[in-house]
Coordinates of C-alpha atoms and ligand atoms in Angstrom, one line a residue:
X1 CA 17.1 12.2 25.8
X2 CA 16.0 10.9 30.0
X3 CA 13.2 8.7 29.7
X4 CA 12.1 10.4 32.2
X5 CA 11.2 14.2 30.2
X6 CA 10.2 11.7 27.9
X7 CA 6.7 11.5 27.4
X8 CA 6.1 7.1 26.7
X9 CA 3.1 5.6 27.9
X10 CA 3.6 2.0 27.4
X11 CA 0.4 -0.4 28.1
X12 CA 0.5 -3.7 29.5
X13 CA -2.5 -5.2 28.4
X14 CA -3.2 -5.6 24.4
X15 CA -5.6 -2.8 22.8
X16 CA -9.0 -4.5 22.2
X17 CA -9.2 -2.8 18.4
X18 CA -6.1 -3.2 17.5
X19 CA -5.3 -7.2 15.2
X20 CA -1.8 -7.4 13.8
X21 CA 1.2 -7.0 15.4
X22 CA 2.7 -3.7 14.2
X23 CA -0.9 -2.1 15.5
X24 CA -0.4 -3.8 18.8
X25 CA 2.9 -3.0 19.5
X26 CA 2.9 0.7 18.4
X27 CA -0.1 1.3 20.4
X28 CA 1.5 -1.5 23.4
X29 CA 4.9 0.6 23.7
X30 CA 4.1 4.3 23.5
X31 CA 4.6 5.6 19.7
X32 CA 0.8 6.4 19.1
X33 CA -2.9 7.6 19.6
X34 CA -5.2 7.3 17.6
X35 CA -7.7 10.4 17.6
X36 CA -10.1 9.3 15.5
X37 CA -10.8 6.4 12.6
X38 CA -7.8 6.2 10.9
X39 CA -6.4 9.7 12.6
X40 CA -3.3 9.0 14.4
X41 CA -1.5 11.1 17.6
X42 CA 2.9 10.8 16.8
X43 CA 4.2 11.0 20.1
X44 CA 8.1 11.2 20.5
X45 CA 9.7 7.5 20.2
X46 CA 7.4 7.4 16.5
X47 CA 8.5 10.4 15.1
X48 CA 12.2 10.6 15.7
X49 CA 11.6 6.5 13.5
X50 CA 9.9 8.8 10.8
X51 CA 12.7 11.1 10.9
X52 CA 15.2 8.4 10.4
X53 CA 13.0 6.9 7.8
X54 CA 12.8 10.9 6.8
X55 CA 16.2 11.0 6.3
X56 CA 17.1 7.9 4.6
X57 CA 15.1 8.5 1.8
X58 CA 16.4 12.4 1.6
X59 CA 19.2 10.7 0.9
X60 CA 18.8 8.0 -1.1
X61 CA 16.4 10.4 -4.2
X62 CA 18.7 13.4 -3.5
X63 CA 21.8 11.7 -4.3
X64 CA 19.7 11.2 -7.5
X65 CA 19.5 14.2 -8.3
X66 CA 15.0 15.2 -6.4
X67 CA 14.3 18.4 -4.9
X68 CA 12.3 19.0 -1.5
X69 CA 10.1 21.8 -2.2
X70 CA 6.5 21.6 0.1
X71 CA 3.4 22.2 -1.0
X72 CA -0.3 22.5 0.5
X73 CA -2.2 20.2 2.0
X74 CA -5.7 22.8 0.6
X75 CA -6.0 22.4 -2.3
X76 CA -9.2 24.2 -4.7
X77 CA -11.5 22.6 -6.4
X78 CA -10.6 24.4 -10.0
X79 CA -7.4 22.2 -10.1
X80 CA -9.0 19.0 -9.8
X81 CA -11.5 20.1 -11.8
X82 CA -9.2 20.6 -14.5
X83 CA -7.7 17.3 -14.2
X84 CA -10.9 15.7 -15.0
X85 CA -10.6 14.2 -10.6
X86 CA -13.1 16.1 -8.5
X87 CA -15.5 13.4 -10.3
X88 CA -13.1 10.6 -10.5
X89 CA -11.7 10.4 -7.1
X90 CA -15.2 10.4 -5.7
X91 CA -16.4 10.1 -1.8
X92 CA -11.9 9.0 -1.0
X93 CA -11.1 13.3 -1.5
X94 CA -11.7 14.4 1.7
X95 CA -13.6 18.2 0.3
X96 CA -14.2 21.4 2.4
X97 CA -15.6 24.3 2.0
X98 CA -13.9 28.2 2.8
X99 CA -15.0 31.6 4.5
X100 CA -16.5 32.9 0.9
X101 CA -17.9 29.2 0.3
X102 CA -15.6 27.8 -2.3
X103 CA -14.2 24.6 -2.4
X104 CA -11.7 23.1 -0.9
X105 CA -9.6 19.0 -1.5
X106 CA -6.6 18.4 0.8
X107 CA -4.9 16.7 -1.1
X108 CA -4.6 12.6 -0.9
X109 CA -1.7 12.9 -3.9
X110 CA -0.3 16.3 -5.3
X111 CA 0.1 16.0 -9.3
X112 CA -2.0 18.5 -9.9
X113 CA -0.4 21.2 -7.9
X114 CA 3.1 19.8 -8.4
X115 CA 1.1 20.6 -13.2
X116 CA 0.1 23.4 -12.0
X117 CA 2.9 24.9 -10.5
X118 CA 5.3 23.6 -13.4
X119 CA 3.1 24.6 -15.7
X120 CA 3.5 29.1 -14.5
X121 CA 7.2 28.5 -14.0
X122 CA 8.9 25.9 -16.7
X123 CA 8.8 27.2 -20.3
X124 CA 11.7 25.8 -22.0
X125 CA 12.6 22.1 -22.3
X126 CA 16.5 22.6 -21.6
X127 CA 15.9 23.4 -18.4
X128 CA 14.3 19.0 -17.7
X129 CA 14.8 16.7 -16.5
X130 CA 12.8 18.1 -13.1
X131 CA 12.5 16.1 -10.4
X132 CA 10.8 17.4 -7.3
X133 CA 9.2 15.7 -3.6
X134 CA 7.8 16.1 -0.6
X135 CA 7.6 14.5 2.6
X136 CA 4.0 16.0 3.4
X137 CA 0.6 15.1 5.6
X138 CA -2.2 12.9 3.0
X139 CA -5.7 12.3 3.4
X140 CA -8.0 9.8 2.2
X141 CA -11.9 9.4 3.8
X142 CA -10.9 5.7 2.9
X143 CA -13.8 3.0 3.0
X144 CA -12.6 0.9 5.7
X145 CA -9.6 2.7 7.4
X146 CA -8.3 -0.4 9.8
X147 CA -4.6 -2.0 10.2
X148 CA -3.6 1.4 12.3
X149 CA -0.7 3.4 10.6
X150 CA -1.0 0.8 8.0
X151 CA -4.3 2.2 5.7
X152 CA -5.0 5.0 7.4
X153 CA -7.3 8.2 6.9
X154 CA -4.8 10.7 7.8
X155 CA -1.0 9.9 6.9
X156 CA 2.7 10.6 6.1
X157 CA 3.3 9.9 1.4
X158 CA 6.9 10.9 1.0
X159 CA 5.2 11.8 -2.9
X160 CA 7.7 13.0 -6.4
X161 CA 7.0 14.2 -9.4
X162 CA 9.6 14.1 -12.1
X163 CA 9.4 16.1 -15.8
X164 CA 10.5 15.8 -19.4
X165 CA 10.5 16.3 -22.9
X166 CA 11.2 12.7 -23.7
X167 CA 10.0 9.3 -23.1
X168 CA 13.4 7.7 -22.9
X169 CA 14.7 10.9 -21.0
X170 CA 10.8 9.2 -18.2
X171 CA 12.8 5.6 -18.6
X172 CA 16.1 7.2 -17.2
X173 CA 14.2 9.0 -14.0
X174 CA 12.2 5.9 -13.8
X175 CA 14.9 3.2 -13.2
X176 CA 16.3 5.9 -11.0
X177 CA 13.4 6.1 -8.6
X178 CA 13.3 2.2 -9.0
X179 CA 16.8 1.6 -7.6
X180 CA 16.7 4.2 -4.7
X181 CA 13.3 3.0 -3.8
X182 CA 15.2 0.0 -3.7
X183 CA 18.0 1.5 -1.6
X184 CA 15.0 3.1 0.9
X185 CA 13.4 -0.2 1.4
X186 CA 16.5 -2.1 2.1
X187 CA 18.7 0.0 3.9
X188 CA 15.1 -0.1 6.8
X189 CA 16.0 -3.2 7.0
X190 CA 12.8 -4.3 5.3
X191 CA 12.2 -7.8 2.7
X192 CA 10.4 -6.2 0.4
X193 CA 9.4 -7.5 -3.2
X194 CA 9.2 -5.2 -6.5
X195 CA 6.2 -6.1 -8.8
X196 CA 4.6 -4.8 -11.8
X197 CA 1.7 -3.4 -10.3
X198 CA -1.2 -2.1 -12.2
X199 CA -0.8 1.2 -14.5
X200 CA -4.5 1.7 -15.4
X201 CA -5.3 2.8 -19.0
X202 CA -1.3 3.6 -19.6
X203 CA -0.5 -0.4 -20.0
X204 CA 3.0 -2.1 -20.7
X205 CA 5.8 -1.7 -17.4
X206 CA 4.9 1.7 -16.5
X207 CA 4.8 1.2 -12.1
X208 CA 5.6 -1.0 -9.9
X209 CA 4.9 -1.3 -6.6
X210 CA 7.0 -2.3 -3.9
X211 CA 5.5 -4.8 -1.0
X212 CA 7.1 -5.8 2.5
X213 CA 5.5 -9.4 2.2
X214 CA 3.3 -9.7 5.5
X215 CA 0.9 -12.3 6.2
X216 CA -1.4 -9.7 6.9
X217 CA -0.1 -7.9 3.8
X218 CA -4.0 -6.5 1.8
X219 CA -2.9 -7.4 -1.8
X220 CA -1.8 -10.5 -3.0
X221 CA 1.6 -10.7 -5.8
X222 CA 1.4 -13.2 -8.0
X223 CA 4.8 -14.9 -8.3
X224 CA 6.7 -17.6 -11.1
X225 CA 8.0 -20.4 -9.0
X226 CA 10.5 -20.4 -11.2
X227 CA 10.7 -18.0 -13.0
X228 CA 11.8 -13.8 -11.5
X229 CA 8.0 -12.7 -12.5
X230 CA 6.5 -11.2 -9.9
X231 CA 2.7 -8.6 -10.5
X232 CA 0.2 -8.3 -7.9
X233 CA -2.6 -9.6 -8.7
X234 CA -4.9 -7.2 -10.0
X235 CA -2.5 -6.6 -13.3
X236 CA -1.7 -10.1 -13.8
X237 CA -2.5 -11.2 -17.3
X238 CA -4.1 -14.4 -17.8
X239 CA -2.5 -16.4 -20.3
X240 CA -4.1 -20.0 -19.9
X241 CA -6.5 -21.9 -23.2
X242 CA -8.4 -23.6 -23.0
X243 CA -10.1 -27.0 -24.5
X244 CA -13.0 -27.4 -25.8
X245 CA -14.3 -30.5 -25.9
X246 CA -16.2 -31.9 -28.0
X247 CA -19.4 -33.3 -25.6
X248 CA -22.3 -32.7 -28.2
X249 CA -24.7 -30.2 -27.5
X250 CA -27.5 -30.3 -25.7
X251 CA -31.1 -28.8 -25.0
X252 CA -31.5 -25.7 -23.5
X253 CA -33.8 -26.2 -20.4
X254 CA -35.3 -23.8 -17.8
X255 CA -35.3 -25.7 -14.3
X256 CA -36.3 -24.5 -11.0
X257 CA -33.4 -23.2 -8.7
X258 CA -35.7 -22.3 -5.8
X259 CA -33.9 -20.0 -3.3
X260 CA -30.3 -20.7 -5.2
X261 CA -28.4 -18.1 -4.8
X262 CA -24.3 -18.6 -5.3
X263 CA -22.6 -20.8 -7.7
X264 CA -21.6 -22.5 -5.2
X265 CA -25.6 -23.2 -3.9
X266 CA -26.5 -24.3 -7.8
X267 CA -23.9 -26.4 -8.3
X268 CA -25.0 -28.6 -5.2
X269 CA -28.6 -27.8 -5.9
X270 CA -27.0 -29.5 -9.9
X271 CA -24.9 -32.1 -9.3
X272 CA -22.1 -30.0 -11.0
X273 CA -18.9 -28.7 -10.9
X274 CA -18.6 -24.9 -10.2
X275 CA -16.3 -24.8 -13.2
X276 CA -20.0 -25.8 -15.7
X277 CA -21.6 -22.8 -14.2
X278 CA -21.2 -19.0 -15.2
X279 CA -20.6 -16.5 -13.3
X280 CA -23.5 -13.2 -14.6
X281 CA -22.4 -9.6 -12.9
X282 CA -24.0 -7.1 -13.9
X283 CA -21.6 -3.5 -13.8
X284 CA -22.0 -0.5 -13.7
X285 CA -19.1 0.8 -16.4
X286 CA -18.9 4.5 -16.3
X287 CA -22.7 5.5 -16.9
X288 CA -23.4 2.1 -18.8
X289 CA -24.5 -1.1 -17.6
X290 CA -22.2 -4.5 -18.5
X291 CA -22.8 -8.0 -17.9
X292 CA -19.7 -9.7 -17.2
X293 CA -19.4 -13.8 -17.4
X294 CA -16.7 -15.7 -15.2
X295 CA -16.4 -19.2 -15.3
X296 CA -17.8 -20.3 -11.4
X297 CA -14.7 -21.0 -10.3
X298 CA -13.4 -18.4 -11.2
X299 CA -14.1 -13.8 -10.1
X300 CA -14.2 -10.6 -11.9
X301 CA -10.9 -8.4 -12.4
X302 CA -12.8 -4.9 -12.0
X303 CA -9.0 -4.0 -12.5
X304 CA -9.1 -5.9 -16.2
X305 CA -12.6 -4.1 -16.6
X306 CA -11.4 -0.8 -15.8
X307 CA -8.4 -0.6 -17.9
X308 CA -10.7 -2.0 -20.9
X309 CA -13.3 0.6 -21.2
X310 CA -10.2 3.0 -20.1
X311 CA -13.6 4.1 -17.5
X312 CA -13.3 6.0 -14.2
X313 CA -15.0 3.9 -12.5
X314 CA -16.7 0.9 -12.2
X315 CA -18.5 -0.8 -9.6
X316 CA -21.1 -3.5 -9.1
X317 CA -24.8 -2.4 -10.2
X318 CA -27.1 -2.3 -7.0
X319 CA -29.7 -4.7 -5.8
X320 CA -32.1 -2.6 -7.2
X321 CA -30.2 -1.6 -10.5
X322 CA -30.5 -5.3 -11.4
X323 CA -33.9 -6.0 -11.0
X324 CA -34.5 -1.9 -13.0
X325 CA -32.3 -3.6 -16.2
X326 CA -32.4 -7.6 -15.7
X327 CA -35.6 -7.8 -14.3
X328 CA -34.1 -10.3 -10.9
X329 CA -31.9 -10.2 -8.5
X330 CA -27.5 -10.4 -8.3
X331 CA -28.1 -14.2 -7.9
X332 CA -30.9 -15.1 -11.0
X333 CA -29.2 -12.7 -13.7
X334 CA -27.9 -15.0 -17.4
X335 CA -26.9 -13.6 -20.1
X336 CA -30.0 -15.3 -22.5
X337 CA -32.1 -13.0 -23.9
X338 CA -30.8 -9.9 -21.9
X339 CA -31.5 -6.8 -23.1
X340 CA -30.1 -3.0 -22.9
X341 CA -27.0 -4.3 -21.8
X342 CA -23.5 -5.1 -23.5
X343 CA -22.8 -8.6 -22.6
X344 CA -18.4 -9.2 -22.3
X345 CA -17.3 -12.6 -21.5
X346 CA -13.7 -13.8 -19.8
X347 CA -11.5 -17.1 -22.9
X348 CA -12.4 -19.6 -19.9
X349 CA -16.6 -19.1 -20.6
X350 CA -16.1 -19.5 -24.0
X351 CA -15.1 -23.2 -23.3
X352 CA -18.1 -24.4 -21.6
X353 CA -20.4 -26.3 -23.3
X354 CA -23.7 -28.0 -21.3
X355 CA -23.2 -25.0 -19.1
X356 CA -25.0 -23.6 -16.6
X357 CA -26.5 -19.5 -15.8
X358 CA -28.5 -17.6 -14.6
X359 CA -32.4 -17.5 -16.2
X360 CA -32.6 -13.5 -15.7
X361 CA -36.2 -14.9 -13.4
X362 CA -35.6 -15.0 -9.7
X363 CA -35.6 -18.3 -9.0
X364 CA -34.5 -20.4 -12.2
X365 CA -32.1 -21.6 -14.2
X366 CA -30.5 -22.1 -16.5
X367 CA -28.6 -26.0 -17.9
X368 CA -27.2 -27.2 -21.0
X369 CA -26.2 -23.4 -21.7
X370 CA -23.8 -22.9 -25.2
X371 CA -22.3 -19.8 -25.5
X372 CA -23.5 -18.4 -29.1
X373 CA -25.5 -20.7 -29.4
X374 CA -27.7 -19.1 -27.0
X375 CA -26.5 -16.0 -27.0
X376 CA -24.1 -14.1 -27.7
X377 CA -21.4 -12.0 -26.8
X378 CA -19.7 -9.1 -27.5
X379 CA -15.9 -9.4 -26.7
X380 CA -14.3 -12.3 -24.5
X381 CA -11.0 -10.5 -23.5
X382 CA -8.2 -11.5 -20.1
X383 CA -11.6 -10.2 -17.5
X384 CA -10.5 -13.0 -14.1
X385 CA -8.4 -13.0 -11.8
X386 CA -5.0 -14.9 -11.7
X387 CA -5.1 -17.9 -9.5
X388 CA -2.5 -20.6 -7.8
X389 CA -1.4 -23.1 -10.7
X390 CA -2.5 -21.1 -13.9
X391 CA 0.7 -20.9 -15.8
X392 CA 3.3 -16.8 -15.4
X393 CA 2.5 -14.8 -18.0
X394 CA 6.1 -15.1 -19.0
X395 CA 6.1 -18.5 -19.7
X396 CA 8.3 -20.2 -17.4
X397 CA 7.1 -22.3 -14.6
X398 CA 4.0 -21.4 -12.6
X399 CA 2.0 -18.7 -9.8
X400 CA 1.9 -18.9 -7.0
X401 CA 0.6 -16.6 -4.4
X402 CA 2.1 -14.4 -1.1
X403 CA 0.8 -11.4 0.9
X404 CA 1.9 -8.1 0.7
X405 CA 2.4 -4.5 2.2
X406 CA 2.6 -1.7 -0.2
X407 CA 4.4 0.6 0.6
X408 CA 6.3 2.4 -2.5
X409 CA 4.4 2.9 -5.4
X410 CA 7.1 4.1 -9.4
X411 CA 4.7 5.1 -12.0
X412 CA 4.8 6.2 -14.6
X413 CA 2.6 9.1 -16.0
X414 CA 2.3 9.4 -18.6
X415 CA 1.0 13.5 -20.3
X416 CA -2.0 12.3 -19.1
X417 CA -1.6 15.7 -16.2
X418 CA -0.3 17.6 -18.7
X419 CA -2.9 17.3 -21.3
X420 CA -5.1 17.4 -19.6
X421 CA -4.5 20.5 -17.7
X422 CA -2.8 21.9 -20.8
X423 CA 0.5 21.8 -18.9
X424 CA 2.9 22.9 -21.8
X425 CA 6.6 23.4 -22.6
X426 CA 8.0 24.6 -25.9
X427 CA 11.1 22.0 -27.7
X428 CA 13.7 22.5 -29.6
X429 CA 11.8 24.1 -32.8
X430 CA 9.7 26.5 -30.9
X431 CA 6.2 24.1 -30.4
X432 CA 4.4 23.1 -28.0
X433 CA 4.2 20.0 -26.4
X434 CA 3.1 18.1 -23.0
X435 CA 5.3 17.2 -20.4
X436 CA 5.3 13.5 -20.1
X437 CA 4.8 13.1 -16.6
X438 CA 6.0 10.2 -13.3
X439 CA 5.2 10.2 -9.5
X440 CA 6.5 8.2 -7.6
X441 CA 5.8 7.5 -3.9
X442 CA 6.7 6.1 0.1
X443 CA 4.2 5.9 2.3
X444 CA 6.4 7.5 5.3
X445 CA 4.0 5.8 8.4
X446 CA 3.4 2.5 6.2
X447 CA 6.9 1.8 6.0
X448 CA 7.3 2.2 9.8
X449 CA 4.9 0.4 10.6
X450 CA 6.0 -2.2 8.2
X451 CA 9.2 -2.8 9.9
X452 CA 7.2 -3.7 13.1
X453 CA 5.1 -6.0 11.5
X454 CA 8.6 -7.6 10.7
X455 CA 10.4 -7.4 13.6
X456 CA 8.9 -8.2 16.3
X457 CA 9.0 -10.8 19.1
X458 CA 6.1 -11.0 22.4
X459 CA 8.2 -9.7 24.3
X460 CA 8.2 -6.0 21.7
X461 CA 9.6 -4.2 18.8
X462 CA 12.9 -4.9 17.9
X463 CA 14.5 -2.7 15.3
X464 CA 16.4 -1.9 12.4
X465 CA 19.7 -0.5 14.1
X466 CA 19.0 2.5 10.9
X467 CA 15.3 3.4 12.3
X468 CA 15.8 2.7 15.9
X469 CA 14.5 5.6 17.7
X470 CA 17.9 5.7 19.9
X471 CA 20.1 3.0 20.3
X472 CA 21.0 3.0 23.5
X473 CA 19.0 1.9 26.2
X474 CA 20.8 2.4 28.7
X475 CA 19.5 2.1 32.1
X476 CA 19.9 2.2 35.9
X477 CA 18.8 0.0 37.7
X478 CA 18.4 1.9 40.7
X479 CA 19.0 5.9 40.9
X480 CA 18.9 6.7 44.6
X481 CA 22.0 4.3 44.3
X482 CA 25.3 7.3 44.5
X483 CA 27.6 4.4 42.2
X484 CA 24.9 3.5 39.9
X485 CA 23.5 7.2 39.0
X486 CA 26.3 8.3 38.8
X487 CA 27.9 5.7 36.2
X488 CA 24.9 6.1 34.8
X489 CA 25.6 9.6 34.4
X490 CA 28.5 9.1 33.3
X491 CA 28.6 6.5 30.4
X492 CA 25.2 8.6 29.0
X493 CA 27.4 12.2 29.0
X494 CA 29.9 9.7 26.9
X495 CA 27.7 7.9 24.9
X496 CA 25.9 10.6 24.2
X497 CA 28.4 12.5 22.0
X498 CA 27.5 9.3 19.7
X499 CA 25.1 7.6 19.8
X500 CA 21.5 8.0 20.7
X501 CA 20.5 7.5 24.3
X502 CA 17.5 7.5 26.1
X503 CA 18.7 6.8 29.7
X504 CA 15.5 5.6 32.2
X505 CA 16.6 7.6 35.0
X506 CA 12.8 7.0 35.7
X507 CA 11.9 6.1 39.6
X508 CA 9.8 1.6 38.4
X509 CA 10.8 -0.8 39.6
X510 CA 13.5 -2.9 37.7
X511 CA 10.7 -5.9 36.1
X512 CA 8.7 -2.6 34.5
X513 CA 11.8 -0.9 33.6
X514 CA 13.3 -3.7 31.5
X515 CA 9.9 -5.5 30.4
X516 CA 9.0 -1.4 28.6
X517 CA 13.0 -1.6 27.3
X518 CA 12.7 -4.7 25.7
X519 CA 8.8 -3.6 24.4
X520 CA 10.1 0.0 23.0
X521 CA 12.6 -2.3 21.5
X522 CA 15.8 0.0 21.0
X523 CA 18.5 -2.3 19.7
X524 CA 21.1 -1.9 22.5
X525 CA 20.2 -2.0 26.6
X526 CA 23.2 -1.0 28.4
X527 CA 22.1 -2.0 32.2
X528 CA 23.6 -0.3 35.5
X529 CA 22.9 -2.2 38.8
X530 CA 24.5 -3.6 41.3
X531 CA 28.8 -4.0 40.5
X532 CA 28.3 -0.2 39.4
X533 CA 31.1 0.6 41.9
X534 CA 33.0 -1.6 39.7
X535 CA 32.8 0.0 37.0
X536 CA 30.7 -3.2 35.6
X537 CA 28.0 -2.8 33.2
X538 CA 25.6 -5.2 31.5
X539 CA 24.9 -5.6 28.0
X540 CA 21.7 -7.3 26.4
X541 CA 21.9 -6.6 22.3
X542 CA 17.9 -6.9 21.4
X543 CA 17.8 -8.8 18.2
X544 CA 19.5 -12.0 19.3
X545 CA 18.8 -11.9 23.2
X546 CA 22.2 -12.3 23.9
X547 CA 23.4 -10.5 27.6
X548 CA 27.1 -10.2 29.0
X549 CA 28.8 -8.0 31.8
X550 CA 31.9 -5.3 31.0
X551 CA 33.4 -3.5 32.2
X552 CA 33.2 1.0 30.7
X553 CA 36.2 0.9 29.4
X554 CA 36.0 -1.8 27.1
X555 CA 32.1 -0.7 26.4
X556 CA 32.3 2.0 22.9
X557 CA 33.8 -0.6 21.9
X558 CA 32.0 -3.0 21.9
X559 CA 28.4 -1.5 22.0
X560 CA 29.5 0.3 18.2
X561 CA 31.0 -3.7 16.6
X562 CA 27.3 -5.1 17.9
X563 CA 25.7 -1.4 16.9
X564 CA 27.7 -2.4 13.4
X565 CA 25.8 -5.4 12.4
X566 CA 22.4 -4.3 13.1
Ligands
LIG601 P1 -3.7 1.0 -1.5 O1 -3.1 0.3 -2.7 O2 -2.9 0.7 -0.4 O3 -5.0 1.8 -0.9 P2 -2.4 3.7 -3.7 O4 -1.8 2.9 -4.8 O5 -4.0 3.4 -3.0 O6 -2.4 2.3 -2.2 P3 -0.4 5.5 -4.4 O7 -1.6 6.3 -3.9 O8 0.5 4.7 -4.9 O9 -1.6 4.6 -2.8 O10 -0.4 6.3 -2.4 C1 1.6 5.9 -2.4 C2 2.0 5.1 -1.6 O11 1.2 5.9 0.2 C3 1.9 3.6 -1.0 O12 2.7 3.0 -1.2 C4 1.3 3.9 0.3 O13 2.5 3.8 0.9 C5 1.1 4.5 0.7 N1 -0.8 5.0 1.4 C6 -1.7 4.9 0.4 N2 -2.9 5.2 1.2 C7 -2.2 5.3 2.4 C8 -3.7 5.4 3.9 N3 -4.9 4.9 3.2 N4 -2.6 4.8 4.3 C9 -1.5 5.2 4.4 N5 -0.5 4.9 3.4 C10 -1.4 4.9 2.3
LIG602 MG1 -5.6 3.5 -2.1

């Protein structure tokens, strides 16, 4: 491809609103442009990278017997009503009407559509297992679209779905996807880790996320310092045991704590540690109010809460709701005399002796609060986020944290959708059974950005060969020079037979061409300059910075050697 005919609008300046490397570099190097918040155009270079990522995905999925199809983006609301997600998906689901005022959703994922297709077309256990995938645009009206392609509102996803007549078959195919995903992300050159993730109400080890390790990752991975245990902190169970001290119980006392709202305020004001305080939060679990108690130095894990109640929606109560239900603002909530709400608590709360909590009265707290004596709790459960220093849930070692970007997700769905949508097949005995399902996603556009996040330097992007938009950047320093332009053209035609080559044939200053070349980040640059008349060119390896001159006769051999190592 000739650069003069491409669209690669590079920028010298770092765009002001781009906070992270991949967002900055993809904009600066002319790969993407934003059209609206979280909505991007993929310019020609980005399109080529995505095609390479998609090709890797297709090869690995085809190898495990998955077949590609293509489903509609625009999906009838009825399907989503059948599964129950028209309601539970909430505002992230983009909804629209057609000219007849019928309701539709723009697909954030395709469980409903695929289940309805398989329901209609597959009637017998003999056709199972069946594994189908597509690569398609997804829509999610994210609350905080940010970091460029990492969290878009319109993005490209590979989504796959498998259908089974037994749990064993699902387990087998799940393991195949797990392996295929490991292959895919390795081939993309990514430093990643597969971690145990939240599997909703299904429980167990039915889901893994593939996390690219990166400080800018929005997910936190809890891993053991000694074993192979790694989980998303969303689901990592806390196995810490708490000792209750034998200190004598003191008399409950209400104290004035004017303007002291947070745990930090109150503990400083009363000269106690955060661990001596009981943090009380009012949650709305579907339609019911629940007062959740954790120790002051811990955080409520709302995913655990959601799974415990098998709820669709778990959110903190609004200030008006808190006022209505418990008669005070958020900073004064507490379990003593909390009427009309269920009270649940994390295990750590049970061990608190003579603690502190809000008094459900503006500007007052209780001191010397003791669980069971001063309030009762309907259930003690594991309700908090794991923290560094907690024992590893597998019993080996201590928990440490790392940040990760979720690029892929494999998930055992079970019969959630098939039951809701009455999708059944006939088993060996002619009996109708709901399909057992798995689903498997990869963010293609997020993967591209994650690669840039891991492969860059101060000059620009450094693509691994497997996903680079072109293998070689052939730069002619001066196309007006006869010797240079003829050697450049000859090499271009020769190299193009074997490699993807971008020929910089623009009439630009050499400095501009070299800066653009480093920014765009193709693995190997071949410069045709002053020694063109002698048949000598300069090779630069983007990954190592290594530079050397070489005669054109030896070029292909050397380049092939170099590319095989990158
Ligand atoms: P997240 O927790 O980051 O919101 P998710 O759990 O909602 O992700 P899934 O529903 O499992 O994601 O989607 C499958 C894959 O799609 C993810 O692993 C991720 O790579 C990608 N993905 C999800 N949301 C986005 C987004 N807003 N922008 C880009 N890629 C996304
Ligand atoms: Mg999400």
